[in-house]
Tab-separated table of C-alpha atoms in Angstrom:
chain	number	residue	atom	x	y	z
A	5	LYS	CA	-19.284	-28.128	70.766
A	6	ASN	CA	-18.415	-29.186	67.234
A	7	GLU	CA	-20.102	-32.273	65.848
A	8	VAL	CA	-16.682	-33.710	64.932
A	9	GLU	CA	-13.685	-33.312	67.218
A	10	GLN	CA	-10.159	-34.412	66.355
A	11	SER	CA	-7.107	-34.805	68.533
A	12	PRO	CA	-4.376	-33.876	68.607
A	13	GLN	CA	-4.473	-30.671	66.540
A	14	ASN	CA	-0.741	-30.905	65.854
A	15	LEU	CA	1.552	-33.907	66.036
A	16	THR	CA	5.298	-34.151	65.449
A	17	ALA	CA	6.910	-37.580	65.249
A	18	GLN	CA	10.261	-39.104	64.378
A	19	GLU	CA	10.496	-41.305	61.327
A	20	GLY	CA	9.515	-44.852	62.186
A	21	GLU	CA	7.181	-43.988	65.060
A	22	PHE	CA	3.658	-45.389	65.406
A	23	ILE	CA	1.095	-42.599	65.112
A	24	THR	CA	-2.515	-42.398	66.289
A	25	ILE	CA	-5.014	-39.669	65.423
A	26	ASN	CA	-8.396	-39.690	67.133
A	27	CYS	CA	-11.835	-38.562	66.025
A	28	SER	CA	-15.001	-38.285	68.131
A	29	TYR	CA	-18.415	-37.339	66.812
A	30	SER	CA	-21.746	-36.546	68.408
A	31	VAL	CA	-24.318	-37.340	65.699
A	32	GLY	CA	-25.679	-40.513	64.185
A	33	ILE	CA	-23.719	-41.332	61.067
A	34	SER	CA	-23.971	-43.566	58.033
A	35	ALA	CA	-20.213	-43.458	57.355
A	36	LEU	CA	-16.963	-41.913	58.541
A	37	HIS	CA	-14.167	-40.808	56.237
A	38	TRP	CA	-10.475	-40.303	56.863
A	39	LEU	CA	-8.942	-37.848	54.426
A	40	GLN	CA	-5.438	-36.573	53.737
A	41	GLN	CA	-4.724	-33.001	52.660
A	42	HIS	CA	-1.319	-31.879	51.428
A	43	PRO	CA	-0.158	-28.225	51.380
A	44	GLY	CA	-1.402	-27.749	47.825
A	45	GLY	CA	-4.946	-28.173	49.113
A	46	GLY	CA	-6.219	-31.242	47.304
A	47	ILE	CA	-7.927	-33.842	49.475
A	48	VAL	CA	-7.388	-37.571	49.053
A	49	SER	CA	-9.773	-40.090	50.548
A	50	LEU	CA	-7.939	-42.687	52.657
A	51	PHE	CA	-10.791	-44.709	54.133
A	52	MET	CA	-14.556	-44.817	54.319
A	53	LEU	CA	-15.818	-46.790	57.334
A	54	SER	CA	-19.200	-47.730	58.694
A	55	SER	CA	-18.001	-50.425	61.103
A	56	GLY	CA	-14.946	-52.353	62.239
A	57	LYS	CA	-11.493	-51.855	60.833
A	58	LYS	CA	-9.807	-51.257	57.497
A	59	LYS	CA	-6.133	-51.513	56.525
A	60	HIS	CA	-4.278	-50.163	53.530
A	61	GLY	CA	-0.522	-50.486	53.541
A	62	ARG	CA	0.815	-48.777	56.657
A	63	LEU	CA	-2.530	-47.134	57.419
A	64	ILE	CA	-5.172	-48.636	59.686
A	65	ALA	CA	-8.553	-47.092	60.505
A	66	THR	CA	-10.933	-48.301	63.186
A	67	ILE	CA	-14.388	-47.193	64.248
A	68	ASN	CA	-16.509	-47.888	67.343
A	69	ILE	CA	-20.075	-46.937	66.493
A	70	GLN	CA	-21.358	-47.340	70.063
A	71	GLU	CA	-18.688	-45.002	71.444
A	72	LYS	CA	-18.873	-42.643	68.427
A	73	HIS	CA	-15.109	-42.771	68.035
A	74	SER	CA	-12.624	-43.556	65.295
A	75	SER	CA	-8.846	-43.756	65.131
A	76	LEU	CA	-6.369	-43.534	62.285
A	77	HIS	CA	-3.064	-45.307	62.856
A	78	ILE	CA	0.115	-44.974	60.810
A	79	THR	CA	2.769	-47.624	61.344
A	80	ALA	CA	6.457	-47.017	60.565
A	81	SER	CA	5.818	-43.340	59.837
A	82	HIS	CA	7.795	-41.608	57.086
A	83	PRO	CA	8.397	-37.929	56.274
A	84	ARG	CA	6.163	-38.296	53.201
A	85	ASP	CA	3.267	-38.981	55.612
A	86	SER	CA	3.483	-35.319	56.680
A	87	ALA	CA	0.105	-33.780	55.867
A	88	VAL	CA	-3.168	-32.709	57.451
A	89	TYR	CA	-5.403	-35.647	58.308
A	90	ILE	CA	-9.105	-34.895	58.456
A	91	CYS	CA	-11.975	-36.923	59.850
A	92	ALA	CA	-15.386	-36.367	58.264
A	93	VAL	CA	-18.754	-37.939	59.011
A	94	ARG	CA	-21.793	-38.389	56.836
A	95	SER	CA	-24.791	-37.628	59.002
A	96	LEU	CA	-27.979	-39.680	59.019
A	97	LYS	CA	-30.001	-36.443	59.071
A	98	GLY	CA	-31.243	-34.611	56.024
A	99	SER	CA	-31.538	-35.552	52.407
A	100	ALA	CA	-28.169	-34.153	51.377
A	101	ARG	CA	-26.180	-36.427	53.685
A	102	GLN	CA	-23.378	-33.892	53.501
A	103	LEU	CA	-19.998	-34.431	55.092
A	104	THR	CA	-19.232	-32.679	58.371
A	105	PHE	CA	-15.506	-32.250	58.893
A	106	GLY	CA	-13.211	-32.062	61.866
A	107	SER	CA	-10.644	-29.270	61.940
A	108	GLY	CA	-7.817	-31.618	61.024
A	109	THR	CA	-4.587	-32.888	62.566
A	110	GLN	CA	-1.352	-31.445	61.214
A	111	LEU	CA	1.174	-34.300	61.195
A	112	THR	CA	4.872	-33.639	60.738
A	113	VAL	CA	7.231	-36.625	60.523
A	114	LEU	CA	10.886	-35.707	60.946
A	115	PRO	CA	13.667	-37.718	59.295
B	14	ASP	CA	-9.887	-41.448	33.815
B	15	ALA	CA	-9.863	-37.808	34.818
B	16	GLY	CA	-10.588	-37.103	38.450
B	17	VAL	CA	-12.577	-34.167	39.731
B	18	THR	CA	-11.372	-31.010	38.008
B	19	GLN	CA	-11.838	-27.487	39.293
B	20	SER	CA	-11.100	-24.185	37.640
B	21	PRO	CA	-9.494	-21.824	38.109
B	22	THR	CA	-6.881	-23.048	40.589
B	23	HIS	CA	-6.189	-19.591	41.962
B	24	LEU	CA	-8.142	-16.362	41.805
B	25	ILE	CA	-7.755	-12.860	43.221
B	26	LYS	CA	-10.825	-10.625	43.396
B	27	THR	CA	-11.665	-7.249	44.898
B	28	ARG	CA	-14.313	-6.711	47.568
B	29	GLY	CA	-17.758	-6.287	46.059
B	30	GLN	CA	-16.962	-8.245	42.903
B	31	HIS	CA	-18.595	-11.447	41.732
B	32	VAL	CA	-16.863	-14.788	41.198
B	33	THR	CA	-17.757	-18.038	39.416
B	34	LEU	CA	-15.987	-21.285	40.257
B	35	ARG	CA	-16.337	-24.406	38.146
B	36	CYS	CA	-16.242	-28.125	38.833
B	37	SER	CA	-16.358	-31.158	36.565
B	38	PRO	CA	-17.164	-34.396	38.401
B	39	ILE	CA	-15.807	-37.834	37.663
B	40	SER	CA	-17.475	-39.346	34.617
B	41	GLY	CA	-20.659	-41.118	35.671
B	42	HIS	CA	-20.979	-39.237	38.965
B	43	LYS	CA	-24.238	-37.340	39.280
B	44	SER	CA	-23.729	-35.589	42.616
B	45	VAL	CA	-21.552	-32.549	43.226
B	46	SER	CA	-20.986	-30.887	46.598
B	47	TRP	CA	-19.241	-27.617	47.356
B	48	TYR	CA	-17.232	-26.900	50.504
B	49	GLN	CA	-15.461	-23.802	51.828
B	50	GLN	CA	-12.230	-24.263	53.765
B	51	VAL	CA	-10.888	-21.261	55.617
B	52	LEU	CA	-7.205	-21.433	56.536
B	53	GLY	CA	-6.610	-23.627	59.570
B	54	GLN	CA	-10.112	-25.095	59.666
B	55	GLY	CA	-11.908	-28.073	58.244
B	56	PRO	CA	-14.123	-27.656	55.165
B	57	GLN	CA	-17.684	-26.382	55.668
B	58	PHE	CA	-20.586	-27.620	53.549
B	59	ILE	CA	-22.086	-25.069	51.142
B	60	PHE	CA	-24.281	-26.955	48.637
B	61	GLN	CA	-25.044	-30.363	47.235
B	62	TYR	CA	-26.564	-30.895	43.794
B	63	TYR	CA	-27.879	-34.135	42.358
B	64	GLU	CA	-29.477	-34.553	38.958
B	65	LYS	CA	-29.435	-30.757	38.518
B	66	GLU	CA	-31.452	-30.150	41.683
B	67	GLU	CA	-30.286	-28.647	44.951
B	68	ARG	CA	-30.414	-31.362	47.605
B	69	GLY	CA	-28.860	-29.502	50.506
B	70	ARG	CA	-27.588	-26.128	51.578
B	71	GLY	CA	-25.266	-25.218	54.417
B	72	ASN	CA	-25.337	-22.140	56.611
B	73	PHE	CA	-24.157	-19.626	54.002
B	74	PRO	CA	-25.747	-16.300	52.982
B	75	ASP	CA	-27.796	-15.832	49.821
B	76	ARG	CA	-24.747	-14.281	48.152
B	77	PHE	CA	-23.719	-17.890	47.535
B	78	SER	CA	-25.541	-19.754	44.784
B	79	ALA	CA	-24.833	-22.750	42.598
B	80	ARG	CA	-26.209	-24.759	39.760
B	81	GLN	CA	-25.617	-28.071	38.031
B	82	PHE	CA	-25.718	-28.551	34.292
B	83	PRO	CA	-27.081	-31.475	32.217
B	84	ASN	CA	-23.536	-32.883	31.941
B	85	TYR	CA	-23.385	-32.833	35.793
B	86	SER	CA	-20.702	-30.148	35.935
B	87	SER	CA	-21.390	-27.395	38.428
B	88	GLU	CA	-20.779	-23.719	39.083
B	89	LEU	CA	-20.536	-21.955	42.417
B	90	ASN	CA	-21.275	-18.241	42.305
B	91	VAL	CA	-20.500	-15.732	45.018
B	92	ASN	CA	-21.783	-12.157	44.763
B	93	ALA	CA	-20.662	-9.012	46.610
B	94	LEU	CA	-17.434	-10.615	47.774
B	95	LEU	CA	-16.221	-9.941	51.300
B	96	LEU	CA	-12.704	-10.313	52.683
B	97	GLY	CA	-14.008	-13.230	54.746
B	98	ASP	CA	-14.864	-15.160	51.580
B	99	SER	CA	-11.133	-15.741	51.063
B	100	ALA	CA	-10.761	-19.509	51.297
B	101	LEU	CA	-10.106	-22.737	49.454
B	102	TYR	CA	-13.280	-23.868	47.693
B	103	LEU	CA	-13.488	-27.613	47.258
B	104	CYS	CA	-15.734	-29.615	44.993
B	105	ALA	CA	-16.581	-33.240	45.779
B	106	SER	CA	-18.016	-35.724	43.315
B	107	GLN	CA	-20.111	-38.771	44.197
B	108	LEU	CA	-21.953	-41.413	42.278
B	109	ASP	CA	-25.167	-40.479	44.094
B	110	THR	CA	-26.338	-38.779	47.281
B	111	GLY	CA	-26.029	-41.834	49.488
B	112	ILE	CA	-23.014	-43.174	51.323
B	113	ALA	CA	-20.941	-43.515	48.168
B	114	GLU	CA	-17.343	-42.416	48.542
B	115	ALA	CA	-16.639	-38.755	47.826
B	116	PHE	CA	-13.780	-37.726	45.552
B	117	PHE	CA	-12.349	-34.236	45.867
B	118	GLY	CA	-10.867	-31.814	43.386
B	119	GLN	CA	-7.691	-29.814	44.036
B	120	GLY	CA	-9.737	-26.783	44.986
B	121	THR	CA	-9.846	-23.154	43.939
B	122	ARG	CA	-7.908	-20.759	46.149
B	123	LEU	CA	-9.889	-17.489	46.260
B	124	THR	CA	-8.279	-14.395	47.695
B	125	VAL	CA	-10.435	-11.297	48.188
B	126	VAL	CA	-8.508	-8.049	48.603
């Protein structure tokens, strides 16, 4: 079992729909990141969370530390939101505190 | 301010060859991490360097090595390339090794033929 599991793997939505992407993890963490990756490959950091909820524009990220679960919500989705969304956790173990990534959710928003 | 820069952006190598990938972190950031992303998967941790010292290593063979220079830029070296080394190699820059936010470069797309 991977340390970070995302669902769904693929998601197709119509423009304007409300979208939810889920992330579950099995290790103790100091922070959780939501990242966006476009076809060119570059990764953009959307949120870094250690508790509660954060909002930026149409994006909302929540985390429940007790349940080891986080969600990324997109309101009023738009075709430009089409990308791979990746959840990554920073483990409490080890000195490197490296990021462990989920396999990503491919989101396609149709006009 | 320049973000994280990686070079080259694309590279084609033959099996058995050696490759060097380069990363310049954001100014003031002292930590650089390297990740390998195979098509269709999430990135996998390779190395982290902080203040020119290796602070962590992922589950990669000894063919993979890295170093960090006094200006905090970093090189990732891969010897005796295999077809399976074909991937996007990502560099992430952080202020330190703690929970500071990570900033990613555009990656180097390595194809081994």
